[in-house]
Amino acid sequence: MEIIGQKWMLPILWCIADAENQTLRYKELERKVVGITPTMLTKCLRELEKDQLIHREQYPTIPPTVEYSLTERGRALIPALETI
């Protein structure tokens, strides 16, 4: 609960888990998580990545393309959260 207890962590995890192919780009997350600032979204994504709940994939394009998806640990957390 320490990891996901913050205000924006659950909405971010839900958006990624609910995505069609379970992968979202930064701007898609920014649009789906209503009310979050870009600074807070970046901070939360970094924390989720550090806690190994999401995976960040950066592609060498211009502008840079970054996609976020759930890790095994993140996917294992979703059924437990659904019961709550």
Coordinates of C-alpha atoms in Angstrom, one line a residue:
M1 CA 0.0 0.0 0.0
E2 CA 3.0 2.3 0.5
I3 CA 3.7 2.1 -3.2
I4 CA 0.2 2.5 -4.6
G5 CA -1.4 4.5 -1.8
Q6 CA -0.5 7.8 -3.4
K7 CA -3.3 9.7 -5.1
W8 CA -2.3 9.1 -8.7
M9 CA -0.7 5.7 -8.6
L10 CA -3.9 3.6 -8.9
P11 CA -5.4 5.7 -11.8
I12 CA -2.2 5.3 -13.7
L13 CA -2.0 1.5 -13.1
W14 CA -5.7 1.1 -14.1
C15 CA -5.2 3.1 -17.3
I16 CA -2.3 1.0 -18.4
A17 CA -4.0 -2.3 -17.4
D18 CA -7.2 -1.2 -19.2
A19 CA -5.5 -0.2 -22.4
E20 CA -6.3 -2.3 -25.5
N21 CA -2.8 -3.8 -25.8
Q22 CA -1.8 -2.9 -22.2
T23 CA 0.7 -0.4 -23.5
L24 CA 0.3 3.4 -23.4
R25 CA 2.4 6.3 -24.5
Y26 CA 3.0 9.3 -22.2
K27 CA 0.5 11.6 -23.9
E28 CA -2.2 8.9 -23.9
L29 CA -1.7 8.6 -20.1
E30 CA -1.8 12.3 -19.7
R31 CA -5.1 12.4 -21.5
K32 CA -6.6 9.4 -19.7
V33 CA -5.6 10.4 -16.1
V34 CA -7.8 13.5 -15.8
G35 CA -6.5 16.3 -13.6
I36 CA -2.9 15.1 -13.3
T37 CA -0.1 17.6 -14.1
P38 CA 2.7 16.6 -16.4
T39 CA 5.2 17.0 -13.6
M40 CA 3.2 14.7 -11.3
L41 CA 2.7 12.1 -14.0
T42 CA 6.4 12.0 -14.7
K43 CA 7.2 11.6 -11.0
C44 CA 4.6 8.8 -10.5
L45 CA 5.8 7.0 -13.6
R46 CA 9.4 7.1 -12.4
E47 CA 8.3 5.8 -9.0
L48 CA 6.2 3.0 -10.5
E49 CA 9.2 2.0 -12.7
K50 CA 11.6 2.1 -9.7
D51 CA 9.2 -0.2 -7.8
Q52 CA 9.1 -2.5 -10.9
L53 CA 5.3 -2.2 -11.4
I54 CA 5.6 -0.7 -14.9
H55 CA 8.1 -1.1 -17.7
R56 CA 9.3 1.9 -19.7
E57 CA 10.3 1.3 -23.3
Q58 CA 12.0 4.1 -25.2
Y59 CA 12.4 4.0 -29.0
P60 CA 15.1 5.9 -30.8
T61 CA 12.8 8.2 -32.8
I62 CA 12.6 11.9 -33.1
P63 CA 10.7 13.0 -31.1
P64 CA 11.4 10.2 -28.6
T65 CA 8.6 7.6 -28.4
V66 CA 8.1 6.2 -24.9
E67 CA 5.6 3.4 -24.0
Y68 CA 4.6 2.2 -20.6
S69 CA 3.3 -1.3 -19.8
L70 CA 2.8 -3.4 -16.7
T71 CA 5.5 -5.8 -15.5
E72 CA 4.6 -9.2 -14.2
R73 CA 4.6 -7.8 -10.7
G74 CA 2.2 -5.0 -11.8
R75 CA -0.1 -7.5 -13.5
A76 CA -0.1 -9.7 -10.4
L77 CA -1.3 -6.7 -8.4
I78 CA -4.4 -6.0 -10.5
P79 CA -6.6 -8.9 -9.4
A80 CA -5.9 -8.0 -5.8
L81 CA -6.9 -4.4 -6.4
E82 CA -10.1 -5.5 -8.2
T83 CA -11.3 -7.2 -5.1
I84 CA -10.8 -4.0 -3.1

